[in-house]
């Protein structure tokens, strides 16, 4: 069977929207998928992406380190900005060994939101290091999922060793408006970086 | 030739090697229809003729994909995986959504979408670059998010 060529509007006049994206990074269980769910207009989808890692062991030939492909889940959602522009949010685990996928995700991204659990701030270091290295504008957002902040933000900033120019905000990954504001912080930071360049 | 002393039997060849099974179909889109029902159990890259890289390696996963009239017309002649994509892309979706909704590995979805686009069956809207230097675009996204309540 043929799909019925649709009558209106004609495909020839339809143009897909231009996609833009923001990367949502952070350690496991830090609230990335929760944040995407809170604001995405579609239920978050998950797909598998391959990452290539160099295995610590030596393969059967005894010479060359084996390259291994590992699969990692990639969660994402989207927000229609206007009829010609669509924002994608890609949530990616923030471990060192997922660096390969970060390249794909960071390429052309408007910026990144690095989510931090104040009890386990070390988990976000690889993401912070990576975005600093590739010079992708990012904001660090402490997820107040547990209600209270045990440290002052200034202490956290010191512990994270992030530059004073990098915004550090608190938010609640379960709240749509709170996630919206965190994303706005990313975009405003990106804007100021461009304007300051 | 003597049998293996421990009675070892070569296991039945349970699946076709990707590179052997795949070659057909690149020069004619009718290939593969006989295999429609057998596809799901195969290893992912069998679906992509053994290639792990898309024709266009740089196809971004947020790229938007829409079926063309040509693609809709070709629907009945396409093999199973291609057909599912052409059907899904009747409404614009991203490459990532193609992967998620069809249960494909993201790398496989990339390859298949790039193939269909090369044939003119899909139109692909890629991000504009350098997107993160475009103030007007960023302002638009900011306004769009501010409108969320």
Tab-separated table of N, CA and C in Angstrom, chain A residues 35-158:
chain	number	residue	atom	x	y	z
A	35	UNK	N	13.864	16.364	35.567
A	35	UNK	CA	13.824	17.723	35.039
A	35	UNK	C	13.276	17.741	33.615
A	36	UNK	N	13.724	16.803	32.801
A	36	UNK	CA	13.230	16.742	31.414
A	36	UNK	C	11.725	16.461	31.426
A	37	UNK	N	11.288	15.520	32.260
A	37	UNK	CA	9.860	15.177	32.348
A	37	UNK	C	9.028	16.378	32.756
A	38	UNK	N	9.579	17.181	33.662
A	38	UNK	CA	8.790	18.275	34.228
A	38	UNK	C	8.411	19.305	33.167
A	39	UNK	N	9.229	19.466	32.162
A	39	UNK	CA	8.984	20.557	31.224
A	39	UNK	C	8.735	20.100	29.790
A	40	UNK	N	9.077	18.858	29.460
A	40	UNK	CA	8.913	18.382	28.084
A	40	UNK	C	7.437	18.298	27.719
A	41	UNK	N	7.111	18.626	26.465
A	41	UNK	CA	5.719	18.520	26.032
A	41	UNK	C	5.374	17.106	25.588
A	42	UNK	N	6.365	16.273	25.444
A	42	UNK	CA	6.101	14.848	25.205
A	42	UNK	C	6.645	14.085	26.410
A	43	UNK	N	6.071	12.915	26.698
A	43	UNK	CA	6.688	12.121	27.767
A	43	UNK	C	8.127	11.833	27.353
A	44	UNK	N	9.065	11.944	28.268
A	44	UNK	CA	10.466	11.748	27.872
A	44	UNK	C	10.659	10.402	27.199
A	45	UNK	N	11.447	10.425	26.153
A	45	UNK	CA	11.742	9.202	25.430
A	45	UNK	C	13.146	8.769	25.796
A	46	UNK	N	13.375	7.489	25.614
A	46	UNK	CA	14.699	6.976	25.912
A	46	UNK	C	15.181	6.175	24.726
A	47	UNK	N	16.432	6.351	24.387
A	47	UNK	CA	16.994	5.544	23.314
A	47	UNK	C	18.377	5.102	23.744
A	48	UNK	N	18.902	4.181	22.992
A	48	UNK	CA	20.223	3.685	23.339
A	48	UNK	C	21.247	4.304	22.417
A	49	UNK	N	22.347	4.691	22.980
A	49	UNK	CA	23.433	5.236	22.185
A	49	UNK	C	24.689	4.440	22.490
A	50	UNK	N	25.495	4.274	21.475
A	50	UNK	CA	26.739	3.531	21.679
A	50	UNK	C	27.836	4.478	22.099
A	51	UNK	N	28.648	4.038	22.994
A	51	UNK	CA	29.849	4.803	23.286
A	51	UNK	C	31.027	3.852	23.145
A	52	UNK	N	32.094	4.376	22.667
A	52	UNK	CA	33.273	3.546	22.471
A	52	UNK	C	34.253	3.809	23.591
A	53	UNK	N	34.674	2.767	24.220
A	53	UNK	CA	35.651	2.931	25.296
A	53	UNK	C	36.830	2.024	25.009
A	54	UNK	N	37.952	2.398	25.493
A	54	UNK	CA	39.110	1.528	25.359
A	54	UNK	C	39.165	0.672	26.616
A	55	UNK	N	39.071	-0.621	26.409
A	55	UNK	CA	39.016	-1.528	27.551
A	55	UNK	C	40.352	-1.574	28.272
A	56	UNK	N	40.287	-1.804	29.559
A	56	UNK	CA	41.510	-1.849	30.354
A	56	UNK	C	42.314	-3.107	30.034
A	57	UNK	N	41.613	-4.134	29.630
A	57	UNK	CA	42.339	-5.376	29.352
A	57	UNK	C	42.904	-5.336	27.927
A	58	UNK	N	43.727	-6.313	27.646
A	58	UNK	CA	44.304	-6.445	26.314
A	58	UNK	C	43.571	-7.572	25.613
A	59	UNK	N	43.266	-7.398	24.345
A	59	UNK	CA	42.448	-8.418	23.686
A	59	UNK	C	43.280	-9.648	23.318
A	60	UNK	N	42.634	-10.600	22.625
A	60	UNK	CA	43.223	-11.916	22.391
A	60	UNK	C	44.535	-11.868	21.605
A	61	UNK	N	44.717	-10.862	20.802
A	61	UNK	CA	45.961	-10.785	20.041
A	61	UNK	C	47.129	-10.399	20.945
A	62	UNK	N	46.799	-9.953	22.150
A	62	UNK	CA	47.834	-9.647	23.118
A	62	UNK	C	48.538	-8.331	22.872
A	63	UNK	N	48.115	-7.599	21.882
A	63	UNK	CA	48.848	-6.394	21.534
A	63	UNK	C	48.031	-5.112	21.744
A	64	UNK	N	46.908	-5.096	21.102
A	64	UNK	CA	46.168	-3.845	21.015
A	64	UNK	C	45.093	-3.774	22.092
A	65	UNK	N	45.013	-2.676	22.795
A	65	UNK	CA	43.911	-2.553	23.750
A	65	UNK	C	42.582	-2.694	23.006
A	66	UNK	N	41.685	-3.479	23.546
A	66	UNK	CA	40.416	-3.718	22.869
A	66	UNK	C	39.533	-2.478	22.967
A	67	UNK	N	38.963	-2.135	21.855
A	67	UNK	CA	37.968	-1.068	21.873
A	67	UNK	C	36.626	-1.718	22.115
A	68	UNK	N	35.899	-1.220	23.075
A	68	UNK	CA	34.615	-1.827	23.368
A	68	UNK	C	33.513	-0.812	23.154
A	69	UNK	N	32.400	-1.333	22.687
A	69	UNK	CA	31.258	-0.457	22.550
A	69	UNK	C	30.291	-0.764	23.678
A	70	UNK	N	29.940	0.248	24.411
A	70	UNK	CA	29.014	0.094	25.512
A	70	UNK	C	27.762	0.868	25.147
A	71	UNK	N	26.665	0.406	25.660
A	71	UNK	CA	25.422	1.096	25.354
A	71	UNK	C	24.959	1.859	26.580
A	72	UNK	N	24.478	3.057	26.341
A	72	UNK	CA	24.041	3.885	27.453
A	72	UNK	C	22.695	4.516	27.073
A	73	UNK	N	21.834	4.680	28.037
A	73	UNK	CA	20.521	5.253	27.747
A	73	UNK	C	20.631	6.770	27.617
A	74	UNK	N	19.919	7.282	26.666
A	74	UNK	CA	19.878	8.713	26.433
A	74	UNK	C	18.411	9.137	26.548
A	75	UNK	N	18.111	9.962	27.528
A	75	UNK	CA	16.726	10.409	27.726
A	75	UNK	C	16.575	11.789	27.131
A	76	UNK	N	15.427	12.024	26.519
A	76	UNK	CA	15.247	13.358	25.949
A	76	UNK	C	13.782	13.744	25.891
A	77	UNK	N	13.578	15.042	25.797
A	77	UNK	CA	12.247	15.594	25.642
A	77	UNK	C	12.344	16.817	24.754
A	78	UNK	N	11.205	17.470	24.498
A	78	UNK	CA	11.272	18.644	23.635
A	78	UNK	C	10.208	19.670	24.005
A	79	UNK	N	10.458	20.888	23.562
A	79	UNK	CA	9.559	22.011	23.792
A	79	UNK	C	9.441	22.762	22.468
A	80	UNK	N	8.221	22.969	22.001
A	80	UNK	CA	8.023	23.765	20.793
A	80	UNK	C	8.130	25.241	21.169
A	81	UNK	N	9.121	25.922	20.592
A	81	UNK	CA	9.316	27.333	20.899
A	81	UNK	C	8.367	28.181	20.051
A	82	UNK	N	8.376	27.937	18.767
A	82	UNK	CA	7.374	28.511	17.870
A	82	UNK	C	7.283	27.569	16.678
A	83	UNK	N	6.495	27.922	15.677
A	83	UNK	CA	6.245	26.921	14.635
A	83	UNK	C	7.513	26.559	13.850
A	84	UNK	N	8.520	27.381	13.950
A	84	UNK	CA	9.733	27.127	13.174
A	84	UNK	C	10.938	26.777	14.037
A	85	UNK	N	10.703	26.593	15.321
A	85	UNK	CA	11.842	26.371	16.226
A	85	UNK	C	11.449	25.401	17.339
A	86	UNK	N	12.254	24.379	17.515
A	86	UNK	CA	11.953	23.360	18.518
A	86	UNK	C	13.187	23.111	19.382
A	87	UNK	N	12.973	23.138	20.690
A	87	UNK	CA	14.072	22.944	21.636
A	87	UNK	C	14.081	21.514	22.144
A	88	UNK	N	15.227	20.860	22.027
A	88	UNK	CA	15.391	19.504	22.557
A	88	UNK	C	16.245	19.542	23.813
A	89	UNK	N	15.877	18.699	24.748
A	89	UNK	CA	16.638	18.562	25.992
A	89	UNK	C	17.158	17.134	26.041
A	90	UNK	N	18.465	17.001	26.047
A	90	UNK	CA	19.065	15.668	26.089
A	90	UNK	C	19.720	15.447	27.442
A	91	UNK	N	19.268	14.425	28.136
A	91	UNK	CA	19.834	14.095	29.436
A	91	UNK	C	20.872	12.996	29.290
A	92	UNK	N	22.052	13.264	29.789
A	92	UNK	CA	23.123	12.287	29.603
A	92	UNK	C	23.865	12.039	30.906
A	93	UNK	N	24.166	10.787	31.187
A	93	UNK	CA	24.901	10.477	32.408
A	93	UNK	C	26.255	11.173	32.405
A	94	UNK	N	26.635	11.677	33.534
A	94	UNK	CA	27.859	12.472	33.592
A	94	UNK	C	29.060	11.707	34.088
A	95	UNK	N	29.366	10.619	33.481
A	95	UNK	CA	30.554	9.870	33.884
A	95	UNK	C	31.639	10.073	32.848
A	96	UNK	N	32.850	9.960	33.289
A	96	UNK	CA	33.996	10.110	32.394
A	96	UNK	C	33.873	9.283	31.133
A	97	UNK	N	33.439	8.049	31.332
A	97	UNK	CA	33.492	7.120	30.204
A	97	UNK	C	32.410	7.392	29.170
A	98	UNK	N	31.548	8.361	29.425
A	98	UNK	CA	30.543	8.686	28.419
A	98	UNK	C	30.949	9.887	27.582
A	99	UNK	N	32.185	10.254	27.724
A	99	UNK	CA	32.665	11.437	27.018
A	99	UNK	C	32.417	11.410	25.524
A	100	UNK	N	32.485	10.248	24.950
A	100	UNK	CA	32.302	10.142	23.508
A	100	UNK	C	30.938	10.671	23.083
A	101	UNK	N	29.922	10.331	23.851
A	101	UNK	CA	28.582	10.772	23.504
A	101	UNK	C	28.426	12.273	23.759
A	102	UNK	N	29.125	12.768	24.742
A	102	UNK	CA	29.032	14.195	25.021
A	102	UNK	C	29.445	15.027	23.834
A	103	UNK	N	30.393	14.533	23.075
A	103	UNK	CA	30.833	15.290	21.918
A	103	UNK	C	29.662	15.529	20.969
A	104	UNK	N	28.954	14.449	20.661
A	104	UNK	CA	27.786	14.545	19.780
A	104	UNK	C	26.743	15.499	20.339
A	105	UNK	N	26.537	15.390	21.632
A	105	UNK	CA	25.466	16.174	22.236
A	105	UNK	C	25.854	17.645	22.359
A	106	UNK	N	27.108	17.901	22.622
A	106	UNK	CA	27.545	19.276	22.840
A	106	UNK	C	27.681	20.057	21.545
A	107	UNK	N	27.963	19.326	20.488
A	107	UNK	CA	28.154	19.962	19.192
A	107	UNK	C	26.894	20.736	18.810
A	108	UNK	N	27.005	22.037	18.739
A	108	UNK	CA	25.860	22.843	18.332
A	108	UNK	C	24.837	23.089	19.432
A	109	UNK	N	25.128	22.660	20.658
A	109	UNK	CA	24.173	22.906	21.746
A	109	UNK	C	24.197	24.385	22.138
A	110	UNK	N	23.058	24.890	22.591
A	110	UNK	CA	22.997	26.282	23.045
A	110	UNK	C	23.729	26.445	24.372
A	111	UNK	N	23.780	25.367	25.128
A	111	UNK	CA	24.444	25.415	26.431
A	111	UNK	C	24.126	24.137	27.176
A	112	UNK	N	24.562	24.089	28.429
A	112	UNK	CA	24.331	22.887	29.228
A	112	UNK	C	23.889	23.269	30.632
A	113	UNK	N	23.058	22.411	31.185
A	113	UNK	CA	22.658	22.530	32.576
A	113	UNK	C	23.281	21.342	33.310
A	114	UNK	N	24.171	21.636	34.237
A	114	UNK	CA	24.798	20.562	35.014
A	114	UNK	C	24.073	20.475	36.346
A	115	UNK	N	23.379	19.376	36.557
A	115	UNK	CA	22.597	19.212	37.780
A	115	UNK	C	23.463	18.557	38.856
A	116	UNK	N	23.368	19.120	40.049
A	116	UNK	CA	24.197	18.646	41.156
A	116	UNK	C	23.309	18.250	42.331
A	117	UNK	N	23.646	17.131	42.935
A	117	UNK	CA	23.074	16.764	44.219
A	117	UNK	C	24.085	17.236	45.269
A	118	UNK	N	23.656	18.129	46.154
A	118	UNK	CA	24.603	18.759	47.084
A	118	UNK	C	25.282	17.742	47.991
A	119	UNK	N	24.703	16.558	48.107
A	119	UNK	CA	25.320	15.539	48.958
A	119	UNK	C	26.415	14.763	48.224
A	120	UNK	N	26.395	14.877	46.901
A	120	UNK	CA	27.361	14.109	46.110
A	120	UNK	C	27.900	14.981	44.988
A	121	UNK	N	28.553	16.061	45.370
A	121	UNK	CA	28.930	17.004	44.325
A	121	UNK	C	30.016	16.470	43.389
A	122	UNK	N	30.781	15.509	43.869
A	122	UNK	CA	31.846	14.959	43.005
A	122	UNK	C	31.313	14.420	41.684
A	123	UNK	N	30.064	13.930	41.722
A	123	UNK	CA	29.497	13.285	40.539
A	123	UNK	C	29.437	14.210	39.334
A	124	UNK	N	29.439	15.511	39.581
A	124	UNK	CA	29.282	16.416	38.448
A	124	UNK	C	30.631	16.876	37.887
A	125	UNK	N	31.739	16.524	38.541
A	125	UNK	CA	33.042	17.017	38.081
A	125	UNK	C	33.354	16.697	36.619
A	126	UNK	N	33.102	15.440	36.187
A	126	UNK	CA	33.441	15.150	34.782
A	126	UNK	C	32.692	16.063	33.805
A	127	UNK	N	31.417	16.320	34.104
A	127	UNK	CA	30.629	17.176	33.206
A	127	UNK	C	31.176	18.598	33.213
A	128	UNK	N	31.466	19.116	34.396
A	128	UNK	CA	32.011	20.476	34.497
A	128	UNK	C	33.343	20.568	33.740
A	129	UNK	N	34.199	19.582	33.955
A	129	UNK	CA	35.492	19.565	33.255
A	129	UNK	C	35.293	19.569	31.741
A	130	UNK	N	34.368	18.721	31.308
A	130	UNK	CA	34.173	18.583	29.867
A	130	UNK	C	33.669	19.878	29.235
A	131	UNK	N	32.644	20.477	29.847
A	131	UNK	CA	32.062	21.681	29.237
A	131	UNK	C	33.039	22.852	29.303
A	132	UNK	N	33.866	22.875	30.337
A	132	UNK	CA	34.914	23.902	30.372
A	132	UNK	C	35.880	23.702	29.215
A	133	UNK	N	36.231	22.443	29.001
A	133	UNK	CA	37.220	22.139	27.966
A	133	UNK	C	36.708	22.506	26.574
A	134	UNK	N	35.454	22.163	26.285
A	134	UNK	CA	34.936	22.444	24.942
A	134	UNK	C	34.314	23.843	24.865
A	135	UNK	N	34.394	24.586	25.956
A	135	UNK	CA	33.918	25.961	26.011
A	135	UNK	C	32.432	26.086	25.684
A	136	UNK	N	31.669	25.098	26.125
A	136	UNK	CA	30.212	25.189	25.994
A	136	UNK	C	29.686	25.917	27.233
A	137	UNK	N	28.939	27.011	27.040
A	137	UNK	CA	28.425	27.723	28.217
A	137	UNK	C	27.544	26.788	29.064
A	138	UNK	N	27.756	26.813	30.374
A	138	UNK	CA	26.931	25.958	31.232
A	138	UNK	C	26.623	26.658	32.546
A	139	UNK	N	25.553	26.178	33.153
A	139	UNK	CA	25.114	26.661	34.454
A	139	UNK	C	25.070	25.445	35.375
A	140	UNK	N	25.498	25.623	36.605
A	140	UNK	CA	25.394	24.526	37.573
A	140	UNK	C	24.139	24.756	38.399
A	141	UNK	N	23.278	23.757	38.433
A	141	UNK	CA	22.009	23.882	39.144
A	141	UNK	C	21.934	22.827	40.240
A	142	UNK	N	21.830	23.278	41.480
A	142	UNK	CA	21.726	22.350	42.605
A	142	UNK	C	20.267	21.940	42.743
A	143	UNK	N	20.027	20.649	42.647
A	143	UNK	CA	18.658	20.151	42.762
A	143	UNK	C	18.247	20.124	44.234
A	144	UNK	N	17.222	20.923	44.554
A	144	UNK	CA	16.754	21.024	45.938
A	144	UNK	C	15.680	19.990	46.227
A	145	UNK	N	15.840	18.854	45.591
A	145	UNK	CA	14.892	17.756	45.729
A	145	UNK	C	14.650	17.426	47.202
A	146	UNK	N	15.691	17.562	47.984
A	146	UNK	CA	15.560	17.198	49.389
A	146	UNK	C	15.267	18.406	50.275
A	147	UNK	N	14.893	19.474	49.626
A	147	UNK	CA	14.320	20.575	50.389
A	147	UNK	C	15.288	21.608	50.908
A	148	UNK	N	16.367	21.164	51.468
A	148	UNK	CA	17.235	22.160	52.075
A	148	UNK	C	18.659	22.027	51.566
A	149	UNK	N	19.340	23.126	51.639
A	149	UNK	CA	20.717	23.156	51.195
A	149	UNK	C	21.591	23.040	52.440
A	150	UNK	N	22.431	22.040	52.466
A	150	UNK	CA	23.266	21.867	53.653
A	150	UNK	C	24.452	22.830	53.672
A	151	UNK	N	24.790	23.304	52.491
A	151	UNK	CA	25.915	24.237	52.421
A	151	UNK	C	25.427	25.543	51.826
A	152	UNK	N	26.119	26.590	52.157
A	152	UNK	CA	25.872	27.848	51.475
A	152	UNK	C	26.332	27.699	50.022
A	153	UNK	N	25.682	28.458	49.133
A	153	UNK	CA	26.072	28.379	47.729
A	153	UNK	C	27.546	28.747	47.540
A	154	UNK	N	28.005	29.699	48.346
A	154	UNK	CA	29.406	30.116	48.213
A	154	UNK	C	30.354	28.958	48.527
A	155	UNK	N	29.975	28.167	49.547
A	155	UNK	CA	30.796	26.994	49.873
A	155	UNK	C	30.771	25.992	48.729
A	156	UNK	N	29.571	25.807	48.156
A	156	UNK	CA	29.440	24.867	47.047
A	156	UNK	C	30.287	25.317	45.857
A	157	UNK	N	30.241	26.607	45.597
A	157	UNK	CA	31.016	27.121	44.472
A	157	UNK	C	32.510	26.838	44.697
A	158	UNK	N	32.926	27.019	45.938
A	158	UNK	CA	34.324	26.744	46.262
A	158	UNK	C	34.624	25.260	46.053
